Short mmCIF file of C-alpha atoms and ligand atoms in Angstrom, two decimals:
data_model
loop_
_atom_site.label_atom_id
_atom_site.label_comp_id
_atom_site.label_asym_id
_atom_site.label_seq_id
_atom_site.Cartn_x
_atom_site.Cartn_y
_atom_site.Cartn_z
CA UNK A 1 -3.51 60.81 -51.96
CA UNK A 2 -5.75 62.73 -53.95
CA UNK A 3 -4.88 63.64 -57.63
CA UNK A 4 -5.57 67.20 -58.63
CA UNK A 5 -4.24 67.46 -62.16
CA UNK A 6 -4.02 65.36 -65.50
CA UNK A 7 -0.17 65.83 -65.30
CA UNK A 8 -0.12 64.19 -61.72
CA UNK A 9 -2.33 61.33 -62.92
CA UNK A 10 0.08 60.89 -65.90
CA UNK A 11 2.98 60.69 -63.56
CA UNK A 12 1.48 58.23 -61.21
CA UNK A 13 0.67 56.06 -64.28
CA UNK A 14 4.40 56.32 -65.35
CA UNK A 15 5.42 55.35 -61.95
CA UNK A 16 3.14 52.38 -61.83
CA UNK A 17 4.65 51.08 -65.43
CA UNK A 18 1.17 51.98 -66.95
CA UNK A 19 2.33 54.42 -69.45
CA UNK A 20 4.51 54.57 -72.87
CA UNK A 21 5.78 57.92 -74.25
CA UNK A 22 5.77 57.73 -77.87
CA UNK A 23 8.67 60.27 -78.73
CA UNK A 24 8.72 60.25 -82.53
CA UNK A 25 6.44 62.48 -84.54
CA UNK A 26 3.10 61.08 -85.27
CA UNK A 27 0.20 62.36 -87.40
CA UNK A 28 -2.93 63.62 -85.85
CA UNK A 29 -4.32 62.61 -89.23
CA UNK A 30 -5.49 59.01 -88.70
CA UNK A 31 -2.06 57.77 -87.85
CA UNK A 32 -2.42 58.39 -84.00
CA UNK A 33 -5.83 56.66 -83.85
CA UNK A 34 -4.47 53.56 -85.72
CA UNK A 35 -1.56 53.42 -83.10
CA UNK A 36 -3.86 53.88 -80.13
CA UNK A 37 -6.42 51.27 -81.73
CA UNK A 38 -3.88 48.67 -81.70
CA UNK A 39 -2.85 49.42 -78.17
CA UNK A 40 -6.38 49.23 -76.89
CA UNK A 41 -6.95 45.95 -78.52
CA UNK A 42 -4.04 44.46 -76.57
CA UNK A 43 -4.96 42.21 -73.67
CA UNK A 44 -6.37 44.01 -70.82
CA UNK A 45 -6.67 47.33 -72.82
CA UNK A 46 -2.89 48.08 -73.39
CA UNK A 47 -0.85 50.79 -71.77
CA UNK A 48 -1.70 54.61 -71.65
CA UNK A 49 0.09 56.61 -74.17
CA UNK A 50 1.54 60.21 -74.22
CA UNK A 51 2.27 61.27 -77.73
CA UNK A 52 5.04 64.01 -77.26
CA UNK A 53 5.16 65.30 -80.80
CA UNK A 54 1.81 65.20 -82.61
CA UNK A 55 1.81 66.52 -85.94
CA UNK A 56 -1.28 68.78 -86.68
CA UNK A 57 -3.36 68.72 -89.70
CA UNK A 58 -1.30 71.39 -91.39
CA UNK A 59 2.09 69.37 -90.98
CA UNK A 60 3.35 71.49 -88.42
CA UNK A 61 4.22 70.17 -84.87
CA UNK A 62 1.73 70.67 -82.07
CA UNK A 63 2.91 72.58 -79.24
CA UNK A 64 0.89 70.39 -77.10
CA UNK A 65 1.40 66.51 -76.23
CA UNK A 66 -1.52 64.27 -76.61
CA UNK A 67 -2.53 61.77 -73.81
CA UNK A 68 -4.75 58.79 -74.51
CA UNK A 69 -5.94 55.43 -73.17
CA UNK A 70 -5.30 56.97 -69.77
CA UNK A 71 -8.74 55.18 -68.50
CA UNK A 72 -8.38 52.10 -70.76
CA UNK A 73 -7.85 49.23 -68.36
CA UNK A 74 -9.22 48.06 -65.13
CA UNK A 75 -6.32 48.93 -63.27
CA UNK A 76 -6.06 52.52 -64.55
CA UNK A 77 -9.74 53.01 -64.17
CA UNK A 78 -9.47 52.19 -60.62
CA UNK A 79 -6.25 54.22 -60.10
CA UNK A 80 -8.11 57.20 -61.73
CA UNK A 81 -10.65 56.93 -58.97
CA UNK A 82 -8.36 56.17 -56.08
CA UNK A 83 -9.55 52.85 -55.59
CA UNK A 84 -8.18 49.06 -55.73
CA UNK A 85 -11.48 48.06 -57.15
CA UNK A 86 -14.53 49.74 -58.62
CA UNK A 87 -16.73 48.07 -56.38
CA UNK A 88 -15.34 49.84 -53.49
CA UNK A 89 -17.21 53.13 -54.96
CA UNK A 90 -20.40 51.20 -55.03
CA UNK A 91 -19.85 50.13 -51.46
CA UNK A 92 -19.41 53.67 -50.51
CA UNK A 93 -22.57 54.70 -52.18
CA UNK A 94 -24.35 51.79 -50.59
CA UNK A 95 -23.11 52.86 -47.20
CA UNK A 96 -24.54 56.41 -47.59
CA UNK A 97 -28.14 54.99 -48.87
CA UNK A 98 -28.17 52.74 -45.91
CA UNK A 99 -27.43 55.23 -43.63
CA UNK A 100 -29.93 54.78 -40.66
CA UNK A 101 -30.00 57.09 -37.67
CA UNK A 102 -28.44 54.99 -34.65
CA UNK A 103 -30.50 55.19 -31.30
CA UNK A 104 -28.84 57.16 -28.45
CA UNK A 105 -26.83 60.52 -28.48
CA UNK A 106 -23.47 58.39 -28.68
CA UNK A 107 -24.77 56.58 -31.78
CA UNK A 108 -26.13 59.91 -33.17
CA UNK A 109 -22.73 61.45 -32.69
CA UNK A 110 -21.04 58.55 -34.66
CA UNK A 111 -22.89 59.71 -37.74
CA UNK A 112 -21.29 63.19 -37.72
CA UNK A 113 -18.01 62.17 -39.45
CA UNK A 114 -20.09 60.86 -42.36
CA UNK A 115 -22.11 63.82 -42.58
CA UNK A 116 -19.12 66.16 -42.27
CA UNK A 117 -17.50 64.17 -45.12
CA UNK A 118 -20.66 64.77 -47.25
CA UNK A 119 -20.21 68.49 -46.60
CA UNK A 120 -16.66 68.46 -48.05
CA UNK A 121 -17.88 67.28 -51.71
CA UNK A 122 -19.49 70.49 -53.35
CA UNK A 123 -17.23 72.38 -55.67
CA UNK A 124 -15.56 75.43 -54.36
CA UNK A 125 -15.07 78.59 -56.36
CA UNK A 126 -11.56 79.80 -56.08
CA UNK A 127 -10.40 83.47 -56.42
CA UNK A 128 -7.11 84.85 -57.80
CA UNK A 129 -5.37 83.46 -60.86
CA UNK A 130 -6.16 79.83 -61.58
CA UNK A 131 -3.81 77.38 -63.41
CA UNK A 132 -6.16 76.89 -66.20
CA UNK A 133 -6.11 80.65 -67.07
CA UNK A 134 -2.34 80.90 -67.12
CA UNK A 135 -2.23 81.47 -70.89
CA UNK A 136 -5.34 83.13 -72.59
CA UNK A 137 -6.00 83.17 -76.26
CA UNK A 138 -8.79 85.77 -77.05
CA UNK A 139 -10.09 87.73 -80.18
CA UNK A 140 -7.85 87.13 -83.21
CA UNK A 141 -5.41 84.82 -81.12
CA UNK A 142 -8.26 82.13 -81.00
CA UNK A 143 -7.38 79.45 -83.26
CA UNK A 144 -8.49 75.92 -82.88
CA UNK A 145 -6.00 74.90 -85.80
CA UNK A 146 -3.39 74.87 -83.04
CA UNK A 147 -4.88 72.51 -80.81
CA UNK A 148 -4.04 68.86 -81.51
CA UNK A 149 -7.56 67.68 -82.64
CA UNK A 150 -7.67 64.29 -83.91
CA UNK A 151 -8.98 62.89 -87.32
CA UNK A 152 -9.78 59.31 -86.04
CA UNK A 153 -11.24 57.37 -89.02
CA UNK A 154 -10.93 57.82 -92.96
CA UNK A 155 -14.52 58.76 -93.26
CA UNK A 156 -14.89 61.01 -90.31
CA UNK A 157 -16.45 64.57 -91.25
CA UNK A 158 -13.31 66.36 -89.65
CA UNK A 159 -11.03 66.66 -86.80
CA UNK A 160 -12.43 66.15 -83.04
CA UNK A 161 -12.14 66.74 -79.54
CA UNK A 162 -12.90 63.42 -78.07
CA UNK A 163 -12.52 63.52 -74.11
CA UNK A 164 -14.07 66.80 -73.17
CA UNK A 165 -16.15 67.94 -70.05
CA UNK A 166 -18.91 69.95 -71.72
CA UNK A 167 -20.14 72.47 -69.20
CA UNK A 168 -23.59 74.15 -69.41
CA UNK A 169 -26.32 75.42 -66.83
CA UNK A 170 -29.86 74.68 -66.63
CA UNK A 171 -31.46 78.02 -67.34
CA UNK A 172 -34.51 77.37 -65.00
CA UNK A 173 -32.84 75.74 -61.95
CA UNK A 174 -29.41 77.00 -62.39
CA UNK A 175 -28.19 73.41 -62.07
CA UNK A 176 -24.72 72.70 -63.83
CA UNK A 177 -24.16 69.94 -66.17
CA UNK A 178 -21.07 68.24 -67.14
CA UNK A 179 -21.28 66.00 -70.11
CA UNK A 180 -18.76 64.10 -72.38
CA UNK A 181 -19.90 64.77 -76.20
CA UNK A 182 -17.62 64.60 -79.06
CA UNK A 183 -17.06 67.96 -80.76
CA UNK A 184 -16.23 68.37 -84.37
CA UNK A 185 -13.95 71.46 -85.52
CA UNK A 186 -15.78 73.32 -88.23
CA UNK A 187 -13.57 76.25 -88.49
CA UNK A 188 -10.85 78.31 -86.75
CA UNK A 189 -13.27 79.49 -84.10
CA UNK A 190 -16.32 77.07 -84.55
CA UNK A 191 -17.13 73.62 -83.62
CA UNK A 192 -20.21 71.34 -84.00
CA UNK A 193 -21.44 69.97 -80.61
CA UNK A 194 -22.52 66.27 -80.84
CA UNK A 195 -24.74 66.12 -77.70
CA UNK A 196 -27.59 63.45 -78.44
CA UNK A 197 -31.15 64.39 -77.83
CA UNK A 198 -31.48 62.06 -74.69
CA UNK A 199 -28.56 63.86 -73.09
CA UNK A 200 -28.67 66.63 -70.43
CA UNK A 201 -26.63 69.41 -72.41
CA UNK A 202 -29.07 69.06 -75.39
CA UNK A 203 -32.02 69.47 -72.82
CA UNK A 204 -30.14 72.96 -71.75
CA UNK A 205 -29.99 73.80 -75.24
CA UNK A 206 -33.57 73.13 -76.13
CA UNK A 207 -34.46 75.42 -73.21
CA UNK A 208 -32.25 78.11 -74.05
CA UNK A 209 -33.60 78.02 -77.63
CA UNK A 210 -37.11 78.26 -76.44
CA UNK A 211 -36.27 81.36 -74.63
CA UNK A 212 -34.37 82.58 -77.75
CA UNK A 213 -31.23 83.21 -75.60
CA UNK A 214 -27.37 82.80 -76.16
CA UNK A 215 -26.22 79.74 -74.48
CA UNK A 216 -22.85 80.02 -72.79
CA UNK A 217 -20.81 76.61 -73.14
CA UNK A 218 -17.47 75.81 -71.82
CA UNK A 219 -15.40 72.81 -72.89
CA UNK A 220 -12.90 71.72 -70.42
CA UNK A 221 -9.85 69.21 -71.05
CA UNK A 222 -7.97 67.68 -68.47
CA UNK A 223 -8.40 68.17 -64.74
CA UNK A 224 -8.50 65.82 -61.84
CA UNK A 225 -9.33 62.20 -63.21
CA UNK A 226 -12.76 61.94 -61.21
CA UNK A 227 -14.15 65.04 -62.78
CA UNK A 228 -13.00 63.56 -66.27
CA UNK A 229 -14.69 60.39 -65.65
CA UNK A 230 -17.90 62.06 -64.19
CA UNK A 231 -18.62 63.87 -67.43
CA UNK A 232 -19.38 60.42 -68.90
CA UNK A 233 -21.47 59.16 -65.99
CA UNK A 234 -25.11 59.15 -66.56
CA UNK A 235 -26.34 61.24 -63.37
CA UNK A 236 -29.64 62.71 -63.22
CA UNK A 237 -30.01 66.29 -64.45
CA UNK A 238 -30.46 67.53 -61.03
CA UNK A 239 -27.00 66.26 -59.91
CA UNK A 240 -23.77 68.60 -60.77
CA UNK A 241 -21.20 66.21 -61.98
CA UNK A 242 -18.48 68.37 -60.15
CA UNK A 243 -20.26 67.54 -57.05
CA UNK A 244 -20.33 63.85 -57.92
CA UNK A 245 -16.42 64.16 -58.71
CA UNK A 246 -15.90 65.67 -55.21
CA UNK A 247 -17.46 62.86 -53.63
CA UNK A 248 -15.54 60.35 -55.69
CA UNK A 249 -12.09 61.92 -54.81
CA UNK A 250 -13.20 62.90 -51.33
CA UNK A 251 -12.18 66.39 -52.03
CA UNK A 252 -13.97 69.28 -53.49
CA UNK A 253 -13.23 70.30 -57.16
CA UNK A 254 -11.87 73.78 -57.55
CA UNK A 255 -13.61 75.91 -59.84
CA UNK A 256 -12.79 79.28 -61.39
CA UNK A 257 -14.85 81.78 -63.30
CA UNK A 258 -14.48 81.68 -67.02
CA UNK A 259 -12.90 84.60 -68.60
CA UNK A 260 -15.62 85.27 -71.43
CA UNK A 261 -18.79 83.27 -70.13
CA UNK A 262 -21.04 83.01 -67.29
CA UNK A 263 -19.79 79.65 -66.26
CA UNK A 264 -17.52 78.05 -63.81
CA UNK A 265 -14.76 75.89 -65.05
CA UNK A 266 -12.25 73.50 -63.20
CA UNK A 267 -9.57 75.64 -61.94
CA UNK A 268 -6.91 72.58 -62.68
CA UNK A 269 -7.93 72.02 -66.30
CA UNK A 270 -5.32 71.80 -68.82
CA UNK A 271 -7.45 73.79 -71.31
CA UNK A 272 -10.72 75.46 -71.48
CA UNK A 273 -12.59 76.30 -74.86
CA UNK A 274 -15.07 79.03 -74.02
CA UNK A 275 -17.89 79.95 -76.24
CA UNK A 276 -21.57 80.18 -77.01
CA UNK A 277 -24.30 78.70 -79.12
CA UNK A 278 -26.82 81.11 -80.69
CA UNK A 279 -30.17 79.40 -81.06
CA UNK A 280 -31.18 81.68 -84.01
CA UNK A 281 -28.53 80.22 -86.06
CA UNK A 282 -28.93 77.30 -88.37
CA UNK A 283 -27.68 73.84 -87.13
CA UNK A 284 -24.54 72.55 -88.89
CA UNK A 285 -23.36 69.15 -90.24
CA UNK A 286 -21.53 67.15 -87.61
CA UNK A 287 -20.07 63.72 -88.70
CA UNK A 288 -19.81 61.11 -90.12
CA UNK A 289 -17.79 59.72 -87.17
CA UNK A 290 -16.32 56.38 -86.67
CA UNK A 291 -18.39 55.64 -83.53
CA UNK A 292 -18.33 53.14 -80.55
CA UNK A 293 -20.60 50.93 -82.05
CA UNK A 294 -17.89 49.93 -84.60
CA UNK A 295 -19.91 51.45 -87.35
CA UNK A 296 -19.80 55.08 -88.73
CA UNK A 297 -22.69 57.32 -87.40
CA UNK A 298 -24.12 59.33 -90.07
CA UNK A 299 -23.79 63.14 -90.54
CA UNK A 300 -26.52 64.89 -88.84
CA UNK A 301 -27.49 68.53 -87.93
CA UNK A 302 -26.00 69.87 -84.53
CA UNK A 303 -25.69 73.15 -82.98
CA UNK A 304 -22.42 75.39 -83.67
CA UNK A 305 -20.12 76.85 -80.83
CA UNK A 306 -18.50 80.04 -81.37
CA UNK A 307 -15.36 80.14 -79.43
CA UNK A 308 -14.67 83.31 -77.53
CA UNK A 309 -11.64 82.39 -75.66
CA UNK A 310 -9.24 79.47 -75.14
CA UNK A 311 -7.27 79.29 -71.76
CA UNK A 312 -4.62 76.81 -70.80
CA UNK A 313 -2.09 76.01 -68.12
CA UNK A 314 1.49 76.81 -69.01
CA UNK A 315 2.51 73.30 -70.00
CA UNK A 316 -0.88 71.56 -70.85
CA UNK A 317 -1.47 68.11 -71.94
CA UNK A 318 -4.33 67.57 -74.43
CA UNK A 319 -6.33 64.46 -73.40
CA UNK A 320 -8.09 62.40 -75.98
CA UNK A 321 -9.77 58.96 -76.78
CA UNK A 322 -10.80 57.16 -79.70
CA UNK A 323 -13.87 55.03 -80.18
CA UNK A 324 -14.51 52.19 -82.95
CA UNK A 325 -14.89 48.40 -82.76
CA UNK A 326 -14.93 47.37 -79.44
CA UNK A 327 -13.32 46.87 -76.88
CA UNK A 328 -11.93 50.49 -76.63
CA UNK A 329 -11.06 52.72 -73.67
CA UNK A 330 -14.78 53.89 -73.36
CA UNK A 331 -15.67 50.09 -72.05
CA UNK A 332 -13.55 50.74 -68.89
CA UNK A 333 -15.25 54.10 -68.42
CA UNK A 334 -18.85 52.37 -69.01
CA UNK A 335 -17.74 49.66 -66.69
CA UNK A 336 -17.04 52.17 -63.96
CA UNK A 337 -20.51 53.57 -64.44
CA UNK A 338 -21.86 50.06 -64.40
CA UNK A 339 -20.30 49.35 -60.87
CA UNK A 340 -20.92 52.56 -59.48
CA UNK A 341 -24.28 52.86 -60.45
CA UNK A 342 -25.58 49.29 -59.21
CA UNK A 343 -26.45 50.55 -55.55
CA UNK A 344 -28.55 53.17 -57.31
CA UNK A 345 -30.37 50.69 -59.39
CA UNK A 346 -31.02 48.45 -56.31
CA UNK A 347 -32.56 51.43 -54.55
CA UNK A 348 -35.32 51.31 -56.78
CA UNK A 349 -35.32 47.64 -58.19
CA UNK A 350 -34.18 46.08 -54.99
CA UNK A 351 -34.34 42.25 -56.37
CA UNK A 352 -31.45 43.00 -58.64
CA UNK A 353 -28.54 41.26 -57.65
CA UNK A 354 -26.14 42.24 -60.26
CA UNK A 355 -26.01 43.65 -64.02
CA UNK A 356 -23.52 43.71 -66.64
CA UNK A 357 -23.08 45.33 -70.25
CA UNK A 358 -20.44 43.18 -72.24
CA UNK A 359 -17.95 45.20 -74.32
CA UNK A 360 -19.56 43.53 -77.78
CA UNK A 361 -23.03 44.96 -76.53
CA UNK A 362 -21.60 48.74 -76.40
CA UNK A 363 -23.69 49.50 -73.38
CA UNK A 364 -27.21 49.92 -74.96
CA UNK A 365 -27.16 46.79 -76.98
CA UNK A 366 -27.31 44.00 -74.35
CA UNK A 367 -27.61 43.93 -70.45
CA UNK A 368 -27.52 40.88 -68.55
CA UNK A 369 -29.33 41.43 -65.07
CA UNK A 370 -29.44 38.77 -62.25
CA UNK A 371 -32.30 38.98 -59.89
CA UNK A 372 -33.59 37.33 -56.75
CA UNK A 373 -36.69 36.07 -58.08
CA UNK A 374 -39.61 35.51 -55.33
CA UNK A 375 -43.02 35.87 -57.37
CA UNK A 376 -44.31 35.00 -60.95
CA UNK A 377 -43.72 37.76 -63.33
CA UNK A 378 -41.07 39.29 -61.56
CA UNK A 379 -38.32 39.28 -64.50
CA UNK A 380 -40.83 41.41 -66.30
CA UNK A 381 -41.47 43.65 -63.66
CA UNK A 382 -37.44 44.17 -63.69
CA UNK A 383 -37.30 44.67 -67.37
CA UNK A 384 -39.98 47.35 -67.30
CA UNK A 385 -38.49 49.07 -64.25
CA UNK A 386 -35.02 49.21 -66.12
CA UNK A 387 -36.70 50.60 -69.39
CA UNK A 388 -38.11 53.27 -67.36
CA UNK A 389 -34.71 54.37 -65.65
CA UNK A 390 -32.67 57.16 -67.15
CA UNK A 391 -30.36 56.01 -69.98
CA UNK A 392 -31.24 52.46 -69.25
CA UNK A 393 -34.27 53.21 -71.35
CA UNK A 394 -32.20 52.99 -74.52
CA UNK A 395 -31.34 49.33 -73.66
CA UNK A 396 -32.09 47.27 -76.76
CA UNK A 397 -31.92 43.78 -75.31
CA UNK A 398 -32.22 42.94 -71.61
CA UNK A 399 -31.88 39.18 -70.48
CA UNK A 400 -32.94 38.40 -66.96
CA UNK A 401 -31.26 35.35 -65.13
CA UNK A 402 -31.48 34.11 -61.64
CA UNK A 403 -29.30 35.48 -58.73
CA UNK A 404 -26.78 32.71 -58.72
CA UNK A 405 -25.70 33.40 -62.27
CA UNK A 406 -22.54 35.26 -62.57
CA UNK A 407 -23.76 38.02 -65.35
CA UNK A 408 -19.94 39.59 -65.19
CA UNK A 409 -19.17 36.33 -67.08
CA UNK A 410 -20.93 36.63 -70.30
CA UNK A 411 -20.11 32.98 -71.15
CA UNK A 412 -21.79 31.73 -68.10
CA UNK A 413 -24.59 34.29 -68.49
CA UNK A 414 -25.32 32.95 -72.28
CA UNK A 415 -25.11 29.37 -71.18
CA UNK A 416 -27.66 29.76 -68.53
CA UNK A 417 -29.92 32.23 -70.44
CA UNK A 418 -30.13 30.02 -73.64
CA UNK A 419 -30.80 26.84 -71.68
CA UNK A 420 -33.46 28.41 -69.74
CA UNK A 421 -35.69 29.86 -72.35
CA UNK A 422 -38.63 28.75 -74.59
CA UNK A 423 -38.10 31.51 -77.03
CA UNK A 424 -41.76 32.15 -77.98
CA UNK A 425 -42.78 32.02 -74.37
CA UNK A 426 -40.06 34.04 -72.89
CA UNK A 427 -39.32 36.78 -75.11
CA UNK A 428 -41.21 39.99 -74.92
CA UNK A 429 -41.04 42.89 -77.50
CA UNK A 430 -41.76 46.34 -76.46
CA UNK A 431 -41.23 49.84 -78.06
CA UNK A 432 -39.40 52.73 -76.80
CA UNK A 433 -36.66 55.35 -77.39
CA UNK A 434 -33.46 54.06 -78.98
CA UNK A 435 -29.99 55.43 -78.84
CA UNK A 436 -29.13 57.93 -81.52
CA UNK A 437 -26.14 55.50 -82.50
CA UNK A 438 -28.57 52.64 -83.33
CA UNK A 439 -28.45 52.45 -86.92
CA UNK A 440 -31.05 49.59 -87.38
CA UNK A 441 -34.03 50.85 -85.69
CA UNK A 442 -37.11 51.37 -87.79
CA UNK A 443 -36.91 55.06 -86.92
CA UNK A 444 -34.23 57.48 -85.74
CA UNK A 445 -34.07 57.14 -81.84
CA UNK A 446 -37.46 54.99 -82.00
CA UNK A 447 -37.77 51.28 -82.09
CA UNK A 448 -38.45 47.91 -80.58
CA UNK A 449 -36.74 46.10 -77.62
CA UNK A 450 -36.20 42.63 -76.60
CA UNK A 451 -36.66 41.26 -72.92
CA UNK A 452 -35.74 37.65 -72.35
CA UNK A 453 -36.94 36.07 -69.31
CA UNK A 454 -34.39 33.60 -68.51
CA UNK A 455 -35.18 32.91 -65.01
CA UNK A 456 -36.30 29.47 -63.61
CA UNK A 457 -40.20 29.53 -64.37
CA UNK A 458 -42.73 28.99 -61.70
CA UNK A 459 -45.99 27.06 -61.92
CA UNK A 460 -48.17 30.24 -61.87
CA UNK A 461 -46.06 31.17 -65.16
CA UNK A 462 -47.75 28.01 -66.68
CA UNK A 463 -44.69 25.83 -66.21
CA UNK A 464 -45.88 22.38 -64.98
CA UNK A 465 -42.71 20.22 -66.11
CA UNK A 466 -39.98 19.58 -63.56
CA UNK A 467 -37.09 22.02 -63.78
CA UNK A 468 -33.61 20.36 -63.59
CA UNK A 469 -30.85 21.35 -61.28
CA UNK A 470 -27.26 22.41 -62.52
CA UNK A 471 -24.65 19.84 -62.72
CA UNK A 472 -22.34 19.79 -59.86
CA UNK A 473 -19.93 17.27 -58.20
CA UNK A 474 -20.62 16.42 -54.60
CA UNK A 475 -18.56 18.05 -51.81
CA UNK A 476 -16.98 14.74 -50.69
CA UNK A 477 -15.48 13.77 -54.22
CA UNK A 478 -14.17 17.22 -54.69
CA UNK A 479 -12.39 17.12 -51.52
CA UNK A 480 -10.78 13.93 -52.43
CA UNK A 481 -9.89 15.30 -55.68
CA UNK A 482 -8.55 18.52 -54.12
CA UNK A 483 -6.33 16.32 -51.90
CA UNK A 484 -4.76 14.38 -54.70
CA UNK A 485 -4.62 17.34 -57.38
CA UNK A 486 -1.05 18.71 -56.78
CA UNK A 487 -0.04 15.08 -57.42
CA UNK A 488 -1.58 14.94 -60.75
CA UNK A 489 0.48 17.26 -62.57
CA UNK A 490 -2.44 19.34 -64.08
CA UNK A 491 -3.14 22.97 -64.30
CA UNK A 492 -5.94 24.51 -61.80
CA UNK A 493 -9.24 24.79 -63.54
CA UNK A 494 -11.98 27.33 -62.80
CA UNK A 495 -15.05 26.08 -61.12
CA UNK A 496 -18.63 26.74 -62.22
CA UNK A 497 -20.93 29.11 -59.97
CA UNK A 498 -23.36 27.22 -57.93
CA UNK A 499 -26.98 27.51 -58.14
C1 LIG B 1 -15.57 58.57 -74.96
C2 LIG B 1 -17.13 58.84 -74.80
C3 LIG B 1 -17.63 59.60 -75.96
C4 LIG B 1 -18.94 60.01 -75.85
N1 LIG B 1 -19.62 60.72 -76.83
C5 LIG B 1 -20.69 61.15 -76.92
C6 LIG B 1 -21.37 61.93 -77.67
O1 LIG B 1 -20.71 62.37 -78.87
N2 LIG B 1 -22.62 62.42 -77.62
C7 LIG B 1 -23.18 61.97 -76.44
O2 LIG B 1 -24.52 62.49 -76.41
N3 LIG B 1 -22.97 61.14 -75.65
C8 LIG B 1 -21.65 60.89 -75.60
N4 LIG B 1 -21.09 59.95 -74.91
C9 LIG B 1 -22.00 59.58 -73.59
C10 LIG B 1 -22.16 60.47 -72.47
O3 LIG B 1 -21.03 61.21 -72.19
C11 LIG B 1 -23.03 59.95 -71.34
O4 LIG B 1 -24.32 59.56 -71.80
C12 LIG B 1 -23.13 61.07 -70.26
O5 LIG B 1 -24.03 60.35 -69.33
C13 LIG B 1 -23.74 62.34 -70.85
O6 LIG B 1 -23.89 63.26 -69.64
P1 LIG B 1 -25.13 63.79 -69.50
O7 LIG B 1 -25.99 62.68 -69.07
O8 LIG B 1 -24.87 64.77 -68.38
O9 LIG B 1 -25.88 64.50 -70.88
C14 LIG B 1 -19.97 59.46 -74.77
C15 LIG B 1 -19.20 58.73 -73.73
C16 LIG B 1 -17.88 58.46 -73.82
C17 LIG B 1 -17.31 57.63 -72.69
#
């Protein structure tokens, strides 16, 4: 059954035993973060939490509860997208991409349900009074101090919105973008928008600044879970995240016109903060911020949002997350992206079998890729192709292994990779854009990358020695031991992947 609201998702999590309600008062000033961090570090990501009595920065009680770690486990991430396993979404995408036109009229007719399903996905603008505008604060009523923004870590520059859907529009093509960018409170009605230079929201802002036009921005909080996730997905700038969310949830996302901006916002959102950025205004200081690298990202200059209205449901829930030393909730959001985007990567790099970004690598620092290698130099071809794809261009270390290696088991991937390399021969450095959060690159967002070819080497690649096989027991012995195993009184042991 499709989930339309954050409250419905929370109630499903509650029914599934995936949620803990924290009833005692907890300060939004560091305390909530410390509790959430300890929970997120529990095996498998801990439970989702709803803080029913958050205490605001001025010491008063927040009128709104805060929900956190809602997506922070494999199970909850799958539940949010209505699947048993995240690979199901990838399989749906593969099916769509492989849609061949069958022969004969009956065959062609069999395509219709699929095409009709596609037609269901675009968001629909609803007229009438939407839930997200049941309460409207405008003019002097606008006061961000009344929202439960979190100060996460001691050296953070302020209190933050951490789980937003930031809605902007490409002024040239009119295409909407929805991005998840942290936002720091700078005043009662002002915020600093931390969209990094490689992100679509930042590109829209540069366009608007070139035109010298005021940029409308809406920040939606809480909605159907696929919409909330989609804000974090690295979709191409030409794809509206609400369309993608519609595909994920197999039903359109309902939108409504914002009250003070020329943008559409989710009709089922818990909160919508409406406002604008004036490109003529100087940038403001944002940060420092305890980031998902596990280090603070330094303060820098970002555009200021002026809030013109805050709208909300009658009983809204304020969604939040925290980032910090991995693993955190964002690992599961990123993991969903990894699984969902695999078929799309395979579309242009068909030799890719699988890839994985381990939690310690915080997405851009380390990517393992397995390929079906069929000709010399193919590992380098794959590295170059990945470094030319969207946000994969920010990957710092890429390690390519053969198809049989289970890259989703980093222990196995490291074991094979380290065995298979002659470091001087198999490592390649190149240059490129670096993630804004990389604090070690020689320059801000510019630096070197390392590619490791850990595949089996071919004679054409200059390898003339014999290449050994992986140790494995023969099948007959395994069968004999299988038969006597239960009588040995030993625990089951996982096997090693076959080459
Ligand atoms: C919890 C969380 C926080 C994030 N914070 C930021 C941020 O502050 N700035 C940013 O540019 N990207 C941030 N990201 C990554 C973007 O959401 C991600 O790159 C997304 O693809 C951006 O959307 P866009 O491609 O439409 O710009 C964050 C992701 C997550 C999961």
